[in-house]
mmCIF file of C-alpha atoms and ligand atoms in Angstrom:
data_model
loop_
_atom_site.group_PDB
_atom_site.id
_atom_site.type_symbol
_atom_site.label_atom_id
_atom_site.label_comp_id
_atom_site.label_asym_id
_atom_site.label_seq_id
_atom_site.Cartn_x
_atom_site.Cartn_y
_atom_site.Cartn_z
ATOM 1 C CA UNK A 1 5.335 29.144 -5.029
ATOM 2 C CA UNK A 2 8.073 27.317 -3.442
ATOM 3 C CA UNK A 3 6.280 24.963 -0.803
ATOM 4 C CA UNK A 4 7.975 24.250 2.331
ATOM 5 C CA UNK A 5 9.091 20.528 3.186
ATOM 6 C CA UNK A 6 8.703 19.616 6.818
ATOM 7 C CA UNK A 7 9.486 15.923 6.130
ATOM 8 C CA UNK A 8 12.636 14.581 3.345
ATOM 9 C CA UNK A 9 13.234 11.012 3.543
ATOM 10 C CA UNK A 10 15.480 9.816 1.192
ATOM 11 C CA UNK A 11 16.636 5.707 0.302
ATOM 12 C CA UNK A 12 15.044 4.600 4.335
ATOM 13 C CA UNK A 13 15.475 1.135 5.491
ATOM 14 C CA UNK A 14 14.148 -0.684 8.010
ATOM 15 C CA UNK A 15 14.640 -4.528 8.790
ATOM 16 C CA UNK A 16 13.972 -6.650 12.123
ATOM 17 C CA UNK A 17 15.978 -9.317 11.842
ATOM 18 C CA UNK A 18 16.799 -10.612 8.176
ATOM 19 C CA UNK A 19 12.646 -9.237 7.308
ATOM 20 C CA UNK A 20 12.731 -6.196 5.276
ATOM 21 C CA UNK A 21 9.715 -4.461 6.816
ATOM 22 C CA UNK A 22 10.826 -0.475 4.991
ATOM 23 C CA UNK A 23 12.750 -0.949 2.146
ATOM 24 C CA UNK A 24 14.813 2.171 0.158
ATOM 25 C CA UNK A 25 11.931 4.648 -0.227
ATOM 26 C CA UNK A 26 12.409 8.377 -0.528
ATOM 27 C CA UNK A 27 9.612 11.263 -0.264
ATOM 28 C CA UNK A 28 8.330 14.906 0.763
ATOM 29 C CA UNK A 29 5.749 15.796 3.033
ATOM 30 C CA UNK A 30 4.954 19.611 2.387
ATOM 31 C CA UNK A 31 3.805 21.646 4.968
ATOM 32 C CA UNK A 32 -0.201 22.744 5.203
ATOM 33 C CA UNK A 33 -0.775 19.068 3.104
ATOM 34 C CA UNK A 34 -2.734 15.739 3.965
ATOM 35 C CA UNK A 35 -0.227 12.980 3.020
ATOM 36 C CA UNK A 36 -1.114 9.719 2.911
ATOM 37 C CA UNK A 37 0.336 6.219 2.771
ATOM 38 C CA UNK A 38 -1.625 3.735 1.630
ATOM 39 C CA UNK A 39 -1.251 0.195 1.458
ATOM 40 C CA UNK A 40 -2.406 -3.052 3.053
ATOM 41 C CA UNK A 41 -1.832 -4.671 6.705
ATOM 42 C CA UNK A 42 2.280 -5.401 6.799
ATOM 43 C CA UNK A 43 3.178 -2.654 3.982
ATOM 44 C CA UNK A 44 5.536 -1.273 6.450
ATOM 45 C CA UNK A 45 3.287 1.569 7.169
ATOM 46 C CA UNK A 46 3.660 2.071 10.744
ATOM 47 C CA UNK A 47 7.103 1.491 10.900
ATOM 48 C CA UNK A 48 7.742 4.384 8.695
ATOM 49 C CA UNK A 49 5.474 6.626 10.828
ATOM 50 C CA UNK A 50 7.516 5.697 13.934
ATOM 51 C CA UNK A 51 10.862 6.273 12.943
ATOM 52 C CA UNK A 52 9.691 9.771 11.588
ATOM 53 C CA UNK A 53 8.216 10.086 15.186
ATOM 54 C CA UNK A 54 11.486 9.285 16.751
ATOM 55 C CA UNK A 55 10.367 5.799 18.331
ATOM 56 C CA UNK A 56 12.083 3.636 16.162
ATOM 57 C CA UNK A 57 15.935 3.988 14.449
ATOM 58 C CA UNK A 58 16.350 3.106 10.661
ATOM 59 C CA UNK A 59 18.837 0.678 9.381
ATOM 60 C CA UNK A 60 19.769 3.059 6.419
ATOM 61 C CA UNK A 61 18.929 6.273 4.574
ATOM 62 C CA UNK A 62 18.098 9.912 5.486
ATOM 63 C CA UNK A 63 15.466 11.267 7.154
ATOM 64 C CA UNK A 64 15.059 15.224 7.990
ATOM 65 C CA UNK A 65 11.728 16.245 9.963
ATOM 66 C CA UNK A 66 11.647 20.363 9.977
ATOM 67 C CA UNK A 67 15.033 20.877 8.812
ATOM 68 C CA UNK A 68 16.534 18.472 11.644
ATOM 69 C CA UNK A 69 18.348 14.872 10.879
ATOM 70 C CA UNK A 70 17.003 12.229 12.896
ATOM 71 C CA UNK A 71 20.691 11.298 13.516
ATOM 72 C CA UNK A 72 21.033 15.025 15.690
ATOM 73 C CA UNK A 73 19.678 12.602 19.172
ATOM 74 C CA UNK A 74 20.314 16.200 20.679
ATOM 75 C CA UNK A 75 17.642 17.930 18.744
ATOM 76 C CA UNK A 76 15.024 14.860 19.047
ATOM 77 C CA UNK A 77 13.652 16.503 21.280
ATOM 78 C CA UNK A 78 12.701 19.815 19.347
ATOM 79 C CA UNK A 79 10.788 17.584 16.667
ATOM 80 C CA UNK A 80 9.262 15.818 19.069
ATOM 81 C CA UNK A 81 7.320 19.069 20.875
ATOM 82 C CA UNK A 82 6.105 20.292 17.410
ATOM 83 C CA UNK A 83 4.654 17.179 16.522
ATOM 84 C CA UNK A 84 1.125 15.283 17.542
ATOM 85 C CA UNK A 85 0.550 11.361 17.218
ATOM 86 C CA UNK A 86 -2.355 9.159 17.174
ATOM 87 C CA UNK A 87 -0.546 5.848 17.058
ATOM 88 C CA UNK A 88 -2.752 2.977 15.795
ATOM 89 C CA UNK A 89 -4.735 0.931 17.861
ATOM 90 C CA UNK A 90 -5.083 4.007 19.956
ATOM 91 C CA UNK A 91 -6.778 3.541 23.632
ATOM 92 C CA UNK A 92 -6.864 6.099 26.681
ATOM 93 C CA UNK A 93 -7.541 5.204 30.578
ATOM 94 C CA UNK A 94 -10.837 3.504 31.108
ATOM 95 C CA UNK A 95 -11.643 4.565 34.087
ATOM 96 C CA UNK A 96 -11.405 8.129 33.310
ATOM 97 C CA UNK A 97 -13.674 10.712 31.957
ATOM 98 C CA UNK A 98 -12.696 12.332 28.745
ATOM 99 C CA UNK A 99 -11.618 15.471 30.397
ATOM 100 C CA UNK A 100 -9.507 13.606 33.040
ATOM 101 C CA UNK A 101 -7.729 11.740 30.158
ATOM 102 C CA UNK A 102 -6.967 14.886 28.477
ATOM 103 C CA UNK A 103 -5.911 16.798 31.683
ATOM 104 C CA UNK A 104 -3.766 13.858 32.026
ATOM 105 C CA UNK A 105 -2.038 14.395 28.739
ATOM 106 C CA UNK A 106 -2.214 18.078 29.063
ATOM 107 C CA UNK A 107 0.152 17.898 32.540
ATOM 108 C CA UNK A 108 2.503 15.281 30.879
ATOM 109 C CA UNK A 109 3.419 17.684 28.168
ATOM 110 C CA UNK A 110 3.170 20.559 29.986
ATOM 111 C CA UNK A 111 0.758 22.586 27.907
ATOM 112 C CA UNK A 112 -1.137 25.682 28.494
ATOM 113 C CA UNK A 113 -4.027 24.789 26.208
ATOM 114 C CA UNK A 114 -7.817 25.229 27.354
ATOM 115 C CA UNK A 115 -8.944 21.279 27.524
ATOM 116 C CA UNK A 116 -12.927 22.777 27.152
ATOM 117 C CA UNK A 117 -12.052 24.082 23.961
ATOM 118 C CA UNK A 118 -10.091 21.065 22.717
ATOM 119 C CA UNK A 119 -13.077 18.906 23.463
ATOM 120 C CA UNK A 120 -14.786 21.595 21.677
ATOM 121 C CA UNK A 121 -12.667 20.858 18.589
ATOM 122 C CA UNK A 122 -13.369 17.337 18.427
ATOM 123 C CA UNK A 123 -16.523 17.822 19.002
ATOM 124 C CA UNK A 124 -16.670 16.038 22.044
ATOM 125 C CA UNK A 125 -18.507 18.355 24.518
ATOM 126 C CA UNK A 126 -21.356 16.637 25.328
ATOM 127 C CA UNK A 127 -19.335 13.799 26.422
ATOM 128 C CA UNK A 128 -16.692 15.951 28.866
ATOM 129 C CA UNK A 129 -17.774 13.826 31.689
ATOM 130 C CA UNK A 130 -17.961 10.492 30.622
ATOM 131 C CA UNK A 131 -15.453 7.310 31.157
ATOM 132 C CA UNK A 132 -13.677 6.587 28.299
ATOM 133 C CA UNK A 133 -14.887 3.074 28.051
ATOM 134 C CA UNK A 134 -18.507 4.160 27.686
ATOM 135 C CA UNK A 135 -17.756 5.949 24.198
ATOM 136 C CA UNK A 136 -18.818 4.629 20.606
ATOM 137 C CA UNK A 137 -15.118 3.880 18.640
ATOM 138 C CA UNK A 138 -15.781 6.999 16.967
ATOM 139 C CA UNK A 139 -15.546 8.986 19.881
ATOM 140 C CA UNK A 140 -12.768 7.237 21.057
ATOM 141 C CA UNK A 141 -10.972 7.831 17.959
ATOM 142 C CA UNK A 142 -11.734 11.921 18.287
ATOM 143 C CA UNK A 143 -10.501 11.417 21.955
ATOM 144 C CA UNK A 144 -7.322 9.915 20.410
ATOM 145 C CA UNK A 145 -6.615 12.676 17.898
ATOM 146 C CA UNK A 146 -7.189 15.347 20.753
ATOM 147 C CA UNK A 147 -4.274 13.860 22.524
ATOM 148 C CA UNK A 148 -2.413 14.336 19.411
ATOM 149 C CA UNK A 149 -3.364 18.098 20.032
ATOM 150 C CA UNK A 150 -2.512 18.586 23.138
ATOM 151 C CA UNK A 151 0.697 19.905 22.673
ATOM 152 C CA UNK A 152 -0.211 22.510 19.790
ATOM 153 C CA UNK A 153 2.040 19.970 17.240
ATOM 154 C CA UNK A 154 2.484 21.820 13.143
ATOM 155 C CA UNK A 155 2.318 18.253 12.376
ATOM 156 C CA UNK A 156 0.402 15.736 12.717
ATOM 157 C CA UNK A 157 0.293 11.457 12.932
ATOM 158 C CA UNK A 158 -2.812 9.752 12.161
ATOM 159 C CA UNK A 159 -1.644 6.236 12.224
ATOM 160 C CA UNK A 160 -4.917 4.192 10.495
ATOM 161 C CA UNK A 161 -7.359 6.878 12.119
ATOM 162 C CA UNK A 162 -10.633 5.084 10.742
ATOM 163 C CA UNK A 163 -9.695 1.678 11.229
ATOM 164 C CA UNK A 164 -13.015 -0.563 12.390
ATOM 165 C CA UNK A 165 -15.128 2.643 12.539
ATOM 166 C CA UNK A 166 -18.971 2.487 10.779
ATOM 167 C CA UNK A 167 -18.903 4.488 7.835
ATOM 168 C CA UNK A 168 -20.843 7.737 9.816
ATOM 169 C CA UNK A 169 -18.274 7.811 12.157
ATOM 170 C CA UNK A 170 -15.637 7.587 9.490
ATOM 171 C CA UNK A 171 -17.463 10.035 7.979
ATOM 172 C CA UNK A 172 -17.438 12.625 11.473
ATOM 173 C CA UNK A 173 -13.460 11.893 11.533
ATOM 174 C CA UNK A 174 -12.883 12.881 8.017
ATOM 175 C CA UNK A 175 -14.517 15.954 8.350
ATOM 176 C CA UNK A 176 -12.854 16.545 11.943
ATOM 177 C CA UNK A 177 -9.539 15.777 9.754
ATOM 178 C CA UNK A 178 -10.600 18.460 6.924
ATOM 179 C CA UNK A 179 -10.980 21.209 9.405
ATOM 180 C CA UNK A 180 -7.470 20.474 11.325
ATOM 181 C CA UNK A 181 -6.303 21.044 7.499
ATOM 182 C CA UNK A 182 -8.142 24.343 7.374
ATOM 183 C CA UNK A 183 -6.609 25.040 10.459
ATOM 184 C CA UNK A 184 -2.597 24.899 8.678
ATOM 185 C CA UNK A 185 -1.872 20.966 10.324
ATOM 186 C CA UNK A 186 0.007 19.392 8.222
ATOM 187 C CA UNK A 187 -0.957 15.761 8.344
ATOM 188 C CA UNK A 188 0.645 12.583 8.205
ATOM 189 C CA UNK A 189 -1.806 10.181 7.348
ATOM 190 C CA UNK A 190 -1.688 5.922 6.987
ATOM 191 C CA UNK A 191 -4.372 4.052 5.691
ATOM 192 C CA UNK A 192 -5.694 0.785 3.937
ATOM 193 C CA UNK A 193 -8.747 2.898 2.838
ATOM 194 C CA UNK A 194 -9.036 3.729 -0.511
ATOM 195 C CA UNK A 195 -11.882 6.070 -0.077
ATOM 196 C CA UNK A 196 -10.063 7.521 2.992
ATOM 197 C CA UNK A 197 -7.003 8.118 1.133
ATOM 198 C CA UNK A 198 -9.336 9.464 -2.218
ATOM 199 C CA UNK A 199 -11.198 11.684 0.155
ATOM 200 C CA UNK A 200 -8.308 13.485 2.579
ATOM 201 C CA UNK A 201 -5.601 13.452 0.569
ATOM 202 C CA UNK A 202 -3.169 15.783 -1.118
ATOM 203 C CA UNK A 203 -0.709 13.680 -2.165
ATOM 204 C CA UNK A 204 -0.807 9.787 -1.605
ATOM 205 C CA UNK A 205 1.879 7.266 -1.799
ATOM 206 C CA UNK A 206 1.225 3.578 -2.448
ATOM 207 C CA UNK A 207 3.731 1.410 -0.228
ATOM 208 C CA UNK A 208 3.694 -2.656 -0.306
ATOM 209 C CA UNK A 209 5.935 -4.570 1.248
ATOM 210 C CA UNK A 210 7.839 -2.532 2.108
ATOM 211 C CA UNK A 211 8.348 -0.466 -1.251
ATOM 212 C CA UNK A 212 6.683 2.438 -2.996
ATOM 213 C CA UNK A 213 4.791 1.244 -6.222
ATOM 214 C CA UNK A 214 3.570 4.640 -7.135
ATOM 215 C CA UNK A 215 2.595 8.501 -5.445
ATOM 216 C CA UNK A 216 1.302 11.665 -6.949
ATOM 217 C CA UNK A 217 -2.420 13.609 -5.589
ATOM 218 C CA UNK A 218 -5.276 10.793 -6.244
ATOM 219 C CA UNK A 219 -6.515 12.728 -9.420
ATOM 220 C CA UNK A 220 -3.355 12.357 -10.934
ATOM 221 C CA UNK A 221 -2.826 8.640 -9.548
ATOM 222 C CA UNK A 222 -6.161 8.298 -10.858
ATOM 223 C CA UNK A 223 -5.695 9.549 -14.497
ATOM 224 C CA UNK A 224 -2.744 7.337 -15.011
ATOM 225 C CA UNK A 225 -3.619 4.115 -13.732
ATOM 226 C CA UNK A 226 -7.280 4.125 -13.084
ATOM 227 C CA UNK A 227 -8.400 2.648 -16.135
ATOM 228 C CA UNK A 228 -10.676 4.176 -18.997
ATOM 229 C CA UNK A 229 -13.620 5.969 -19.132
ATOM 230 C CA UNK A 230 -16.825 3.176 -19.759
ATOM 231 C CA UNK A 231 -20.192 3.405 -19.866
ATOM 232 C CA UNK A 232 -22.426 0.103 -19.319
ATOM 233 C CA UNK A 233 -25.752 -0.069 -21.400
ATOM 234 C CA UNK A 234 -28.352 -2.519 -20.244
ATOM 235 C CA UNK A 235 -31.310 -4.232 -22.161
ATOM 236 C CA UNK A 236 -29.787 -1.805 -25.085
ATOM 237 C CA UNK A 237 -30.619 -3.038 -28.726
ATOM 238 C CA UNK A 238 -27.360 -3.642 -29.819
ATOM 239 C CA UNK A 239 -27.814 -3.407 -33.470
ATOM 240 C CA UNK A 240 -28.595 -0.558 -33.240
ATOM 241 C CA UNK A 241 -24.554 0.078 -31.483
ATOM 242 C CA UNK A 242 -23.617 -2.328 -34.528
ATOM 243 C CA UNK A 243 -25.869 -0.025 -37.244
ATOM 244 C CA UNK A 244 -23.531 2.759 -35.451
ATOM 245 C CA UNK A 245 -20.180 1.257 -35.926
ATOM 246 C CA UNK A 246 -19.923 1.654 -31.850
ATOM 247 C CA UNK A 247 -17.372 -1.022 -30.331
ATOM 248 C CA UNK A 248 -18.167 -3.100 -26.873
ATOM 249 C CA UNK A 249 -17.788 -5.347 -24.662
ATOM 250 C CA UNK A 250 -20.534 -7.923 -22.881
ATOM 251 C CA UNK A 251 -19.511 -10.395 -20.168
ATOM 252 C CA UNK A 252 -23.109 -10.556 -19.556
ATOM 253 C CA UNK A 253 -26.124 -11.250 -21.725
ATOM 254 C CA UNK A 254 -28.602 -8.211 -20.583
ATOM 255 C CA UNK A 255 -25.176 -5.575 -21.281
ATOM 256 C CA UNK A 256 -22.624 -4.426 -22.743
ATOM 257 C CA UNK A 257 -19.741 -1.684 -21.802
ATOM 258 C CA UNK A 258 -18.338 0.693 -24.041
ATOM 259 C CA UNK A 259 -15.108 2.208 -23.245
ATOM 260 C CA UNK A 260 -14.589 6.052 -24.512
ATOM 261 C CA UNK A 261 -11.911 8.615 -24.182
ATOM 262 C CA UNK A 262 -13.995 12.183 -24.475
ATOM 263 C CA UNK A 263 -16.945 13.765 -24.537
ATOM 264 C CA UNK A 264 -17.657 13.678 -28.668
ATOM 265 C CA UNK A 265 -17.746 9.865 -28.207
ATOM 266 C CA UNK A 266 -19.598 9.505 -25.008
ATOM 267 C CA UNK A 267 -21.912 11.526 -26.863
ATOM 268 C CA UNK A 268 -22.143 9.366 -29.767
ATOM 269 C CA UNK A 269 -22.802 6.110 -27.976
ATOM 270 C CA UNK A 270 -25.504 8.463 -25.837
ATOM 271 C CA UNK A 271 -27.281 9.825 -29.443
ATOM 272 C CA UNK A 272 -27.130 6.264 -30.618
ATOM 273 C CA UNK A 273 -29.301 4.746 -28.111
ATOM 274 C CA UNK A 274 -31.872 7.995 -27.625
ATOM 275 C CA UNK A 275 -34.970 5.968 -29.431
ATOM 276 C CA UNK A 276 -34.584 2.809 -27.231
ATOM 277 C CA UNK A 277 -37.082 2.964 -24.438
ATOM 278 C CA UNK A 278 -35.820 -0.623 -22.515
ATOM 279 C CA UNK A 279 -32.178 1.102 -22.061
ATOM 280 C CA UNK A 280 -30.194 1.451 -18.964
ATOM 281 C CA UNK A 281 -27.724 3.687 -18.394
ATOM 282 C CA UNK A 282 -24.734 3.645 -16.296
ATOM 283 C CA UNK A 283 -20.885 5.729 -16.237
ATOM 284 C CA UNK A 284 -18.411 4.408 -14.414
ATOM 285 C CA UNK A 285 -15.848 6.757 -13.803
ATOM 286 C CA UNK A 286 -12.352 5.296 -13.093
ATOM 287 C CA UNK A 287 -11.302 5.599 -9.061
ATOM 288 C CA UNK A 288 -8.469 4.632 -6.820
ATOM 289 C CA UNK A 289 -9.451 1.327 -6.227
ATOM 290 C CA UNK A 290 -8.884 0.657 -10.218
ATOM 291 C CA UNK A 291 -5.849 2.823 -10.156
ATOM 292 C CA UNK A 292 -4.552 0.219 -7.036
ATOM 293 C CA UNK A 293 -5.523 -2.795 -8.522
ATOM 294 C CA UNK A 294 -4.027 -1.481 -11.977
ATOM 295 C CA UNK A 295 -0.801 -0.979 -10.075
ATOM 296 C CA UNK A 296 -0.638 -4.013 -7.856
ATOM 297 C CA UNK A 297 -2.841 -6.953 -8.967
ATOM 298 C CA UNK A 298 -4.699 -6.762 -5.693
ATOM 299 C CA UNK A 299 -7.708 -4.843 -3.988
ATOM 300 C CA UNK A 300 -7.504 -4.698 -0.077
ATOM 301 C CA UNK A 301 -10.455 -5.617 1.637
ATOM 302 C CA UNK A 302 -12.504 -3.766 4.867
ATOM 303 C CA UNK A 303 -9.880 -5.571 7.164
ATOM 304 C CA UNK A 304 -6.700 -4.563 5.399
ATOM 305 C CA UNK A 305 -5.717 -7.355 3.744
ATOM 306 C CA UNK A 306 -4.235 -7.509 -0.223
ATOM 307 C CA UNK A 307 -6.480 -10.299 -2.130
HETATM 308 N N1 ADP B 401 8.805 -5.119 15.988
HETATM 309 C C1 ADP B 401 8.711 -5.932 14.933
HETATM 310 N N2 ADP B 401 9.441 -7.068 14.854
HETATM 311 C C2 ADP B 401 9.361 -7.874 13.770
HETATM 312 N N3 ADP B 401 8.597 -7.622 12.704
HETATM 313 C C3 ADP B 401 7.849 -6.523 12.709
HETATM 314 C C4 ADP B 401 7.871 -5.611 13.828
HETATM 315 N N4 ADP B 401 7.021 -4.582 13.559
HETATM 316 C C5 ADP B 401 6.517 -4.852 12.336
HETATM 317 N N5 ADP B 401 7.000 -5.992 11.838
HETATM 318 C C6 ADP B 401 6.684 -6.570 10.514
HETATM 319 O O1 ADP B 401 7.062 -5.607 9.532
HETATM 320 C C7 ADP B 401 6.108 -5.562 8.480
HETATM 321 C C8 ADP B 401 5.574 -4.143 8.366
HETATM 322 O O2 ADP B 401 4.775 -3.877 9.515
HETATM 323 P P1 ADP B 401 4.071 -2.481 9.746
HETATM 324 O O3 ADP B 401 5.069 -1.405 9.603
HETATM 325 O O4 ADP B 401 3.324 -2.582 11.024
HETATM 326 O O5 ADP B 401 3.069 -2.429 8.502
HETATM 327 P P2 ADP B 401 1.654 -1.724 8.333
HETATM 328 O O6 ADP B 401 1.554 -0.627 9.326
HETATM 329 O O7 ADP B 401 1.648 -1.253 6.916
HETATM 330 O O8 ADP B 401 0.619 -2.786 8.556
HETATM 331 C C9 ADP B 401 5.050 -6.590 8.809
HETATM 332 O O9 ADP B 401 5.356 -7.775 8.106
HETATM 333 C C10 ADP B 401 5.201 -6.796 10.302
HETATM 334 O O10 ADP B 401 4.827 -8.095 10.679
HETATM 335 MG MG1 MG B 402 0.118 -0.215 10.714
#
């Protein structure tokens, strides 16, 4: 099946001043997918988001949103009315309720859709009537992405969605995130979230500074760079693994790790160690935070920075 790309962007540049913040990357966004870039605080995230939104101009390269070059000023406008955007660090009016904020929006763009259902959507009803400022970030955050909706968009910004949130609430936007999905959004998504990006996304493309270091779906990412297969056995008798001819590892007295590549060995190490009553047993199965330190050198931590 031939899929359908709403966003090409081939060799894009951005610099302010002599700082190259986007430097020569090229992708696809297809339609109906979750798309993510991830990569710490400074990557050059958000400026990639907002020249494909139509805020900011690149220095260099080619960028087509639904068919139309950026370049076509005349037909700005047509991308802008089919998209939505949450930009990051998102806030609404105080002082207003949720459904005065939205009616707000609503007028601005001109659109004909129902606000009771929208807050429906976000799941937000309960909460109709109340200021803005009174909400948990959470809320706040579903507030945000019903702004993006307001104007019916086929695609859709989530500029660091989760950012700050506890994990249930990052948990409630995910899922609110899954459904627009079911629904046929195609969405745009930035993140420093490994999880986030594990969890959402079709396709996920690792930026820093500025550059791509690697994309593909976060299987895939993980297969290739995520490191093998181990299995960590504690208070195991390990002549018994010798007796066995089985191969480890110990950086610590009380275990050792075995790496393995399929099932016949897993099973091996597991037959191997049936008659020992004191062992532990744990499988660690490879995941995108190996695969990004693999790739990088560096893990990101809860507040976006690369260590
Ligand atoms: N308007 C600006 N003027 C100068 N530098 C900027 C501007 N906006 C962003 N930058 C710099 O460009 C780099 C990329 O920023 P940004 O696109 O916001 O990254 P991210 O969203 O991944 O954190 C950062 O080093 C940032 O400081
Ligand atoms: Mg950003």
């Amino acid at each position: 099946m031939k899929q359908n790309k709403v966003i090409n962007i081939e060799g894009l540049t951005k610099t302010y001043n002599e700082f190259i913040a986007v430097n020569e990357i090229s992708f696809d966004v297809n339609e109906g997918e979750v798309f993510a870039l991830l990569g710490p605080n400074g990557a050059g995230k958000t400026t990639t988001v907002e020249i494909i939104e139509c805020l900011k101009t690149p220095d260099n390269g080619k960028v087509e949103i639904f068919g139309i070059n950026l370049e076509d000023k005349k037909k700005q406008n047509e991308i802008k009315r089919k998209i939505g955007v949450m930009p990051q660090n998102f806030n609404a009016f105080d002082w207003l309720t949720v459904k005065e904020n939205l009616d707000y929006f609503r007028k601005l763009y001109d659109s004909k859709i129902s606000i009771d259902e929208l807050i429906d959507r976000v799941g937000l009803t309960k909460k109709t009537d109340s200021m803005y400022k009174t909400l948990s970030g959470g809320m706040k955050q579903r507030v945000g992405i019903a702004i993006s909706l307001i104007n019916e968009p086929e695609l859709l910004f989530l500029d660091e969605p989760t950012a700050g949130l506890d994990p249930q609430a990052r948990r409630e936007t995910w899922n609110l995130i899954k459904k627009l999905k079911q629904q046929g959004k195609t969405i745009f998504l930035t993140t420093h979230y490994m999880e986030e990006a594990q969890e959402l996304s079709d396709r996920i493309l690792i930026i820093i500074e500025g550059k791509i270091v690697a994309s593909g779906s976060p299987s895939k990412l993980i297969e290739n760079y995520g490191g093998n297969k181990s299995i960590i056995l504690k208070n195991c008798d390990r002549k018994i693994l010798d007796k066995n001819n089985i191969q480890y590892e110990s950086d610590r007295e009380s275990q050792v790790q075995i790496t393995y590549d399929n099932n016949d060995q897993l099973f091996k190490i597991l037959a191997s160690v049936t008659d020992d009553p004191n062992v532990e047993i744990e499988i660690k199965k490879p995941n995108l935070d190996e695969a990004f330190l693999n790739l990088t050198g560096r893990r990101i931590n809860d507040e976006g920075l690369a260590k």
